[in-house]
Amino acid sequence: MKNLLFTNWHLMRWARLAFALFLFVQAYTTHEWFFIAFGLFFLFQVIFNLGCGPNGCAVPNNKYSKK
């Protein structure tokens, strides 16, 4: 878990963290508490490094050759 949290920080992961923090601040200042749900969604992506990374959302194409 520690390795997952402290490694592989790329630009999109930082952007998601900034957006999650922005949504939490907006929820607090405007008292629109549904922003917390969206902030938690992005924070979940930051913690577990989910979502589209720097390589896009493509599924890896591993070709196994039969010998």
PDB file of N, CA and C in Angstrom:
ATOM      1  N   MET A   1       0.833  -1.189   0.000  1.00  0.00           N
ATOM      2  CA  MET A   1       0.000   0.000   0.000  1.00  0.00           C
ATOM      3  C   MET A   1       0.881   1.258   0.000  1.00  0.00           C
ATOM      4  N   LYS A   2       1.951   1.205   0.797  1.00  0.00           N
ATOM      5  CA  LYS A   2       2.860   2.349   0.856  1.00  0.00           C
ATOM      6  C   LYS A   2       3.516   2.591  -0.496  1.00  0.00           C
ATOM      7  N   ASN A   3       3.872   1.513  -1.186  1.00  0.00           N
ATOM      8  CA  ASN A   3       4.474   1.631  -2.513  1.00  0.00           C
ATOM      9  C   ASN A   3       3.482   2.235  -3.508  1.00  0.00           C
ATOM     10  N   LEU A   4       2.238   1.823  -3.440  1.00  0.00           N
ATOM     11  CA  LEU A   4       1.204   2.346  -4.335  1.00  0.00           C
ATOM     12  C   LEU A   4       0.972   3.837  -4.107  1.00  0.00           C
ATOM     13  N   LEU A   5       1.028   4.262  -2.859  1.00  0.00           N
ATOM     14  CA  LEU A   5       0.736   5.649  -2.528  1.00  0.00           C
ATOM     15  C   LEU A   5       1.890   6.592  -2.836  1.00  0.00           C
ATOM     16  N   PHE A   6       3.120   6.138  -2.675  1.00  0.00           N
ATOM     17  CA  PHE A   6       4.266   7.041  -2.787  1.00  0.00           C
ATOM     18  C   PHE A   6       5.047   6.931  -4.087  1.00  0.00           C
ATOM     19  N   THR A   7       4.611   6.129  -5.036  1.00  0.00           N
ATOM     20  CA  THR A   7       5.332   6.015  -6.304  1.00  0.00           C
ATOM     21  C   THR A   7       4.405   6.333  -7.472  1.00  0.00           C
ATOM     22  N   ASN A   8       5.004   6.588  -8.614  1.00  0.00           N
ATOM     23  CA  ASN A   8       4.309   6.792  -9.879  1.00  0.00           C
ATOM     24  C   ASN A   8       3.379   8.010  -9.849  1.00  0.00           C
ATOM     25  N   TRP A   9       3.907   9.145  -9.393  1.00  0.00           N
ATOM     26  CA  TRP A   9       3.127  10.387  -9.396  1.00  0.00           C
ATOM     27  C   TRP A   9       3.383  11.107 -10.705  1.00  0.00           C
ATOM     28  N   HIS A  10       2.368  11.175 -11.561  1.00  0.00           N
ATOM     29  CA  HIS A  10       2.459  11.857 -12.840  1.00  0.00           C
ATOM     30  C   HIS A  10       1.521  13.063 -12.826  1.00  0.00           C
ATOM     31  N   LEU A  11       1.502  13.795 -13.915  1.00  0.00           N
ATOM     32  CA  LEU A  11       0.753  15.054 -13.975  1.00  0.00           C
ATOM     33  C   LEU A  11      -0.739  14.854 -13.706  1.00  0.00           C
ATOM     34  N   MET A  12      -1.353  13.820 -14.259  1.00  0.00           N
ATOM     35  CA  MET A  12      -2.793  13.613 -14.057  1.00  0.00           C
ATOM     36  C   MET A  12      -3.107  13.263 -12.608  1.00  0.00           C
ATOM     37  N   ARG A  13      -2.205  12.580 -11.938  1.00  0.00           N
ATOM     38  CA  ARG A  13      -2.451  12.247 -10.539  1.00  0.00           C
ATOM     39  C   ARG A  13      -2.414  13.520  -9.685  1.00  0.00           C
ATOM     40  N   TRP A  14      -1.482  14.413  -9.977  1.00  0.00           N
ATOM     41  CA  TRP A  14      -1.430  15.693  -9.272  1.00  0.00           C
ATOM     42  C   TRP A  14      -2.667  16.533  -9.583  1.00  0.00           C
ATOM     43  N   ALA A  15      -3.107  16.505 -10.832  1.00  0.00           N
ATOM     44  CA  ALA A  15      -4.286  17.276 -11.221  1.00  0.00           C
ATOM     45  C   ALA A  15      -5.535  16.761 -10.508  1.00  0.00           C
ATOM     46  N   ARG A  16      -5.660  15.451 -10.392  1.00  0.00           N
ATOM     47  CA  ARG A  16      -6.810  14.879  -9.668  1.00  0.00           C
ATOM     48  C   ARG A  16      -6.782  15.276  -8.196  1.00  0.00           C
ATOM     49  N   LEU A  17      -5.593  15.273  -7.597  1.00  0.00           N
ATOM     50  CA  LEU A  17      -5.479  15.671  -6.193  1.00  0.00           C
ATOM     51  C   LEU A  17      -5.876  17.132  -6.019  1.00  0.00           C
ATOM     52  N   ALA A  18      -5.398  17.986  -6.913  1.00  0.00           N
ATOM     53  CA  ALA A  18      -5.746  19.409  -6.833  1.00  0.00           C
ATOM     54  C   ALA A  18      -7.247  19.607  -7.015  1.00  0.00           C
ATOM     55  N   PHE A  19      -7.848  18.881  -7.943  1.00  0.00           N
ATOM     56  CA  PHE A  19      -9.280  19.023  -8.183  1.00  0.00           C
ATOM     57  C   PHE A  19     -10.096  18.510  -6.998  1.00  0.00           C
ATOM     58  N   ALA A  20      -9.653  17.411  -6.377  1.00  0.00           N
ATOM     59  CA  ALA A  20     -10.345  16.889  -5.198  1.00  0.00           C
ATOM     60  C   ALA A  20     -10.288  17.897  -4.055  1.00  0.00           C
ATOM     61  N   LEU A  21      -9.131  18.484  -3.832  1.00  0.00           N
ATOM     62  CA  LEU A  21      -9.010  19.492  -2.775  1.00  0.00           C
ATOM     63  C   LEU A  21      -9.858  20.720  -3.087  1.00  0.00           C
ATOM     64  N   PHE A  22      -9.883  21.125  -4.353  1.00  0.00           N
ATOM     65  CA  PHE A  22     -10.726  22.246  -4.770  1.00  0.00           C
ATOM     66  C   PHE A  22     -12.200  21.959  -4.482  1.00  0.00           C
ATOM     67  N   LEU A  23     -12.653  20.742  -4.788  1.00  0.00           N
ATOM     68  CA  LEU A  23     -14.048  20.387  -4.543  1.00  0.00           C
ATOM     69  C   LEU A  23     -14.374  20.363  -3.054  1.00  0.00           C
ATOM     70  N   PHE A  24     -13.435  19.917  -2.208  1.00  0.00           N
ATOM     71  CA  PHE A  24     -13.670  19.929  -0.769  1.00  0.00           C
ATOM     72  C   PHE A  24     -13.785  21.360  -0.250  1.00  0.00           C
ATOM     73  N   VAL A  25     -12.935  22.246  -0.748  1.00  0.00           N
ATOM     74  CA  VAL A  25     -12.994  23.650  -0.332  1.00  0.00           C
ATOM     75  C   VAL A  25     -14.307  24.281  -0.802  1.00  0.00           C
ATOM     76  N   GLN A  26     -14.719  23.980  -2.024  1.00  0.00           N
ATOM     77  CA  GLN A  26     -15.977  24.518  -2.533  1.00  0.00           C
ATOM     78  C   GLN A  26     -17.169  24.010  -1.723  1.00  0.00           C
ATOM     79  N   ALA A  27     -17.133  22.757  -1.331  1.00  0.00           N
ATOM     80  CA  ALA A  27     -18.220  22.210  -0.513  1.00  0.00           C
ATOM     81  C   ALA A  27     -18.316  22.948   0.817  1.00  0.00           C
ATOM     82  N   TYR A  28     -17.166  23.251   1.378  1.00  0.00           N
ATOM     83  CA  TYR A  28     -17.158  23.936   2.676  1.00  0.00           C
ATOM     84  C   TYR A  28     -17.610  25.393   2.542  1.00  0.00           C
ATOM     85  N   THR A  29     -17.095  26.095   1.552  1.00  0.00           N
ATOM     86  CA  THR A  29     -17.395  27.524   1.453  1.00  0.00           C
ATOM     87  C   THR A  29     -18.809  27.807   0.955  1.00  0.00           C
ATOM     88  N   THR A  30     -19.336  26.968   0.064  1.00  0.00           N
ATOM     89  CA  THR A  30     -20.670  27.225  -0.482  1.00  0.00           C
ATOM     90  C   THR A  30     -21.764  26.436   0.223  1.00  0.00           C
ATOM     91  N   HIS A  31     -21.387  25.553   1.123  1.00  0.00           N
ATOM     92  CA  HIS A  31     -22.326  24.682   1.837  1.00  0.00           C
ATOM     93  C   HIS A  31     -23.149  23.823   0.877  1.00  0.00           C
ATOM     94  N   GLU A  32     -22.572  23.490  -0.254  1.00  0.00           N
ATOM     95  CA  GLU A  32     -23.183  22.546  -1.202  1.00  0.00           C
ATOM     96  C   GLU A  32     -22.486  21.209  -0.991  1.00  0.00           C
ATOM     97  N   TRP A  33     -23.052  20.388  -0.146  1.00  0.00           N
ATOM     98  CA  TRP A  33     -22.348  19.216   0.357  1.00  0.00           C
ATOM     99  C   TRP A  33     -22.237  18.091  -0.659  1.00  0.00           C
ATOM    100  N   PHE A  34     -22.947  18.159  -1.787  1.00  0.00           N
ATOM    101  CA  PHE A  34     -22.806  17.113  -2.794  1.00  0.00           C
ATOM    102  C   PHE A  34     -21.456  17.190  -3.488  1.00  0.00           C
ATOM    103  N   PHE A  35     -20.741  18.323  -3.368  1.00  0.00           N
ATOM    104  CA  PHE A  35     -19.389  18.415  -3.932  1.00  0.00           C
ATOM    105  C   PHE A  35     -18.434  17.441  -3.243  1.00  0.00           C
ATOM    106  N   ILE A  36     -18.735  17.065  -2.008  1.00  0.00           N
ATOM    107  CA  ILE A  36     -17.882  16.127  -1.287  1.00  0.00           C
ATOM    108  C   ILE A  36     -17.862  14.778  -1.987  1.00  0.00           C
ATOM    109  N   ALA A  37     -18.993  14.348  -2.540  1.00  0.00           N
ATOM    110  CA  ALA A  37     -19.037  13.061  -3.248  1.00  0.00           C
ATOM    111  C   ALA A  37     -18.115  13.077  -4.464  1.00  0.00           C
ATOM    112  N   PHE A  38     -18.121  14.168  -5.209  1.00  0.00           N
ATOM    113  CA  PHE A  38     -17.230  14.272  -6.367  1.00  0.00           C
ATOM    114  C   PHE A  38     -15.776  14.368  -5.927  1.00  0.00           C
ATOM    115  N   GLY A  39     -15.527  15.083  -4.848  1.00  0.00           N
ATOM    116  CA  GLY A  39     -14.168  15.168  -4.313  1.00  0.00           C
ATOM    117  C   GLY A  39     -13.656  13.823  -3.842  1.00  0.00           C
ATOM    118  N   LEU A  40     -14.523  13.037  -3.212  1.00  0.00           N
ATOM    119  CA  LEU A  40     -14.128  11.690  -2.782  1.00  0.00           C
ATOM    120  C   LEU A  40     -13.841  10.781  -3.968  1.00  0.00           C
ATOM    121  N   PHE A  41     -14.590  10.959  -5.049  1.00  0.00           N
ATOM    122  CA  PHE A  41     -14.344  10.174  -6.255  1.00  0.00           C
ATOM    123  C   PHE A  41     -12.937  10.432  -6.788  1.00  0.00           C
ATOM    124  N   PHE A  42     -12.561  11.694  -6.901  1.00  0.00           N
ATOM    125  CA  PHE A  42     -11.233  12.017  -7.404  1.00  0.00           C
ATOM    126  C   PHE A  42     -10.145  11.656  -6.404  1.00  0.00           C
ATOM    127  N   LEU A  43     -10.416  11.788  -5.111  1.00  0.00           N
ATOM    128  CA  LEU A  43      -9.438  11.394  -4.101  1.00  0.00           C
ATOM    129  C   LEU A  43      -9.212   9.891  -4.128  1.00  0.00           C
ATOM    130  N   PHE A  44     -10.260   9.113  -4.352  1.00  0.00           N
ATOM    131  CA  PHE A  44     -10.140   7.663  -4.487  1.00  0.00           C
ATOM    132  C   PHE A  44      -9.235   7.311  -5.671  1.00  0.00           C
ATOM    133  N   GLN A  45      -9.395   8.042  -6.780  1.00  0.00           N
ATOM    134  CA  GLN A  45      -8.534   7.809  -7.938  1.00  0.00           C
ATOM    135  C   GLN A  45      -7.086   8.157  -7.634  1.00  0.00           C
ATOM    136  N   VAL A  46      -6.862   9.202  -6.852  1.00  0.00           N
ATOM    137  CA  VAL A  46      -5.495   9.595  -6.500  1.00  0.00           C
ATOM    138  C   VAL A  46      -4.847   8.550  -5.608  1.00  0.00           C
ATOM    139  N   ILE A  47      -5.565   8.103  -4.589  1.00  0.00           N
ATOM    140  CA  ILE A  47      -4.982   7.167  -3.624  1.00  0.00           C
ATOM    141  C   ILE A  47      -4.632   5.840  -4.284  1.00  0.00           C
ATOM    142  N   PHE A  48      -5.510   5.313  -5.102  1.00  0.00           N
ATOM    143  CA  PHE A  48      -5.288   4.003  -5.702  1.00  0.00           C
ATOM    144  C   PHE A  48      -4.726   4.078  -7.119  1.00  0.00           C
ATOM    145  N   ASN A  49      -4.406   5.278  -7.605  1.00  0.00           N
ATOM    146  CA  ASN A  49      -3.823   5.503  -8.929  1.00  0.00           C
ATOM    147  C   ASN A  49      -4.662   4.842 -10.021  1.00  0.00           C
ATOM    148  N   LEU A  50      -5.945   5.117  -9.994  1.00  0.00           N
ATOM    149  CA  LEU A  50      -6.871   4.593 -10.985  1.00  0.00           C
ATOM    150  C   LEU A  50      -7.182   5.656 -12.021  1.00  0.00           C
ATOM    151  N   GLY A  51      -7.836   5.266 -13.072  1.00  0.00           N
ATOM    152  CA  GLY A  51      -8.205   6.213 -14.109  1.00  0.00           C
ATOM    153  C   GLY A  51      -7.198   6.209 -15.240  1.00  0.00           C
ATOM    154  N   CYS A  52      -7.376   7.101 -16.154  1.00  0.00           N
ATOM    155  CA  CYS A  52      -6.486   7.192 -17.304  1.00  0.00           C
ATOM    156  C   CYS A  52      -5.167   7.819 -16.891  1.00  0.00           C
ATOM    157  N   GLY A  53      -4.099   7.152 -17.195  1.00  0.00           N
ATOM    158  CA  GLY A  53      -2.781   7.663 -16.864  1.00  0.00           C
ATOM    159  C   GLY A  53      -2.174   8.428 -18.021  1.00  0.00           C
ATOM    160  N   PRO A  54      -0.873   8.606 -17.998  1.00  0.00           N
ATOM    161  CA  PRO A  54      -0.216   9.366 -19.065  1.00  0.00           C
ATOM    162  C   PRO A  54      -0.259   8.660 -20.418  1.00  0.00           C
ATOM    163  N   ASN A  55      -0.547   7.368 -20.446  1.00  0.00           N
ATOM    164  CA  ASN A  55      -0.616   6.621 -21.704  1.00  0.00           C
ATOM    165  C   ASN A  55      -2.023   6.557 -22.273  1.00  0.00           C
ATOM    166  N   GLY A  56      -2.969   7.219 -21.665  1.00  0.00           N
ATOM    167  CA  GLY A  56      -4.344   7.187 -22.140  1.00  0.00           C
ATOM    168  C   GLY A  56      -5.122   6.055 -21.505  1.00  0.00           C
ATOM    169  N   CYS A  57      -6.325   5.840 -22.003  1.00  0.00           N
ATOM    170  CA  CYS A  57      -7.217   4.834 -21.417  1.00  0.00           C
ATOM    171  C   CYS A  57      -7.220   3.517 -22.195  1.00  0.00           C
ATOM    172  N   ALA A  58      -6.252   3.305 -23.018  1.00  0.00           N
ATOM    173  CA  ALA A  58      -6.235   2.099 -23.844  1.00  0.00           C
ATOM    174  C   ALA A  58      -5.937   0.858 -23.005  1.00  0.00           C
ATOM    175  N   VAL A  59      -6.515  -0.245 -23.420  1.00  0.00           N
ATOM    176  CA  VAL A  59      -6.235  -1.525 -22.790  1.00  0.00           C
ATOM    177  C   VAL A  59      -4.921  -2.041 -23.355  1.00  0.00           C
ATOM    178  N   PRO A  60      -4.006  -2.516 -22.497  1.00  0.00           N
ATOM    179  CA  PRO A  60      -2.727  -3.003 -23.013  1.00  0.00           C
ATOM    180  C   PRO A  60      -2.938  -4.144 -24.016  1.00  0.00           C
ATOM    181  N   ASN A  61      -2.194  -4.104 -25.083  1.00  0.00           N
ATOM    182  CA  ASN A  61      -2.303  -5.112 -26.130  1.00  0.00           C
ATOM    183  C   ASN A  61      -1.095  -6.041 -26.046  1.00  0.00           C
ATOM    184  N   ASN A  62      -1.203  -7.060 -25.225  1.00  0.00           N
ATOM    185  CA  ASN A  62      -0.133  -8.028 -25.076  1.00  0.00           C
ATOM    186  C   ASN A  62      -0.341  -9.171 -26.055  1.00  0.00           C
ATOM    187  N   LYS A  63       0.600  -9.365 -26.929  1.00  0.00           N
ATOM    188  CA  LYS A  63       0.507 -10.457 -27.877  1.00  0.00           C
ATOM    189  C   LYS A  63       1.436 -11.575 -27.426  1.00  0.00           C
ATOM    190  N   TYR A  64       0.863 -12.735 -27.253  1.00  0.00           N
ATOM    191  CA  TYR A  64       1.644 -13.888 -26.871  1.00  0.00           C
ATOM    192  C   TYR A  64       1.896 -14.737 -28.113  1.00  0.00           C
ATOM    193  N   SER A  65       3.132 -14.951 -28.362  1.00  0.00           N
ATOM    194  CA  SER A  65       3.471 -15.743 -29.541  1.00  0.00           C
ATOM    195  C   SER A  65       3.612 -17.205 -29.139  1.00  0.00           C
ATOM    196  N   LYS A  66       3.069 -18.065 -29.963  1.00  0.00           N
ATOM    197  CA  LYS A  66       3.162 -19.510 -29.713  1.00  0.00           C
ATOM    198  C   LYS A  66       4.378 -20.031 -30.452  1.00  0.00           C
ATOM    199  N   LYS A  67       5.210 -20.741 -29.761  1.00  0.00           N
ATOM    200  CA  LYS A  67       6.410 -21.299 -30.377  1.00  0.00           C
ATOM    201  C   LYS A  67       6.335 -22.785 -30.421  1.00  0.00           C
TER     202      LYS A  67
END
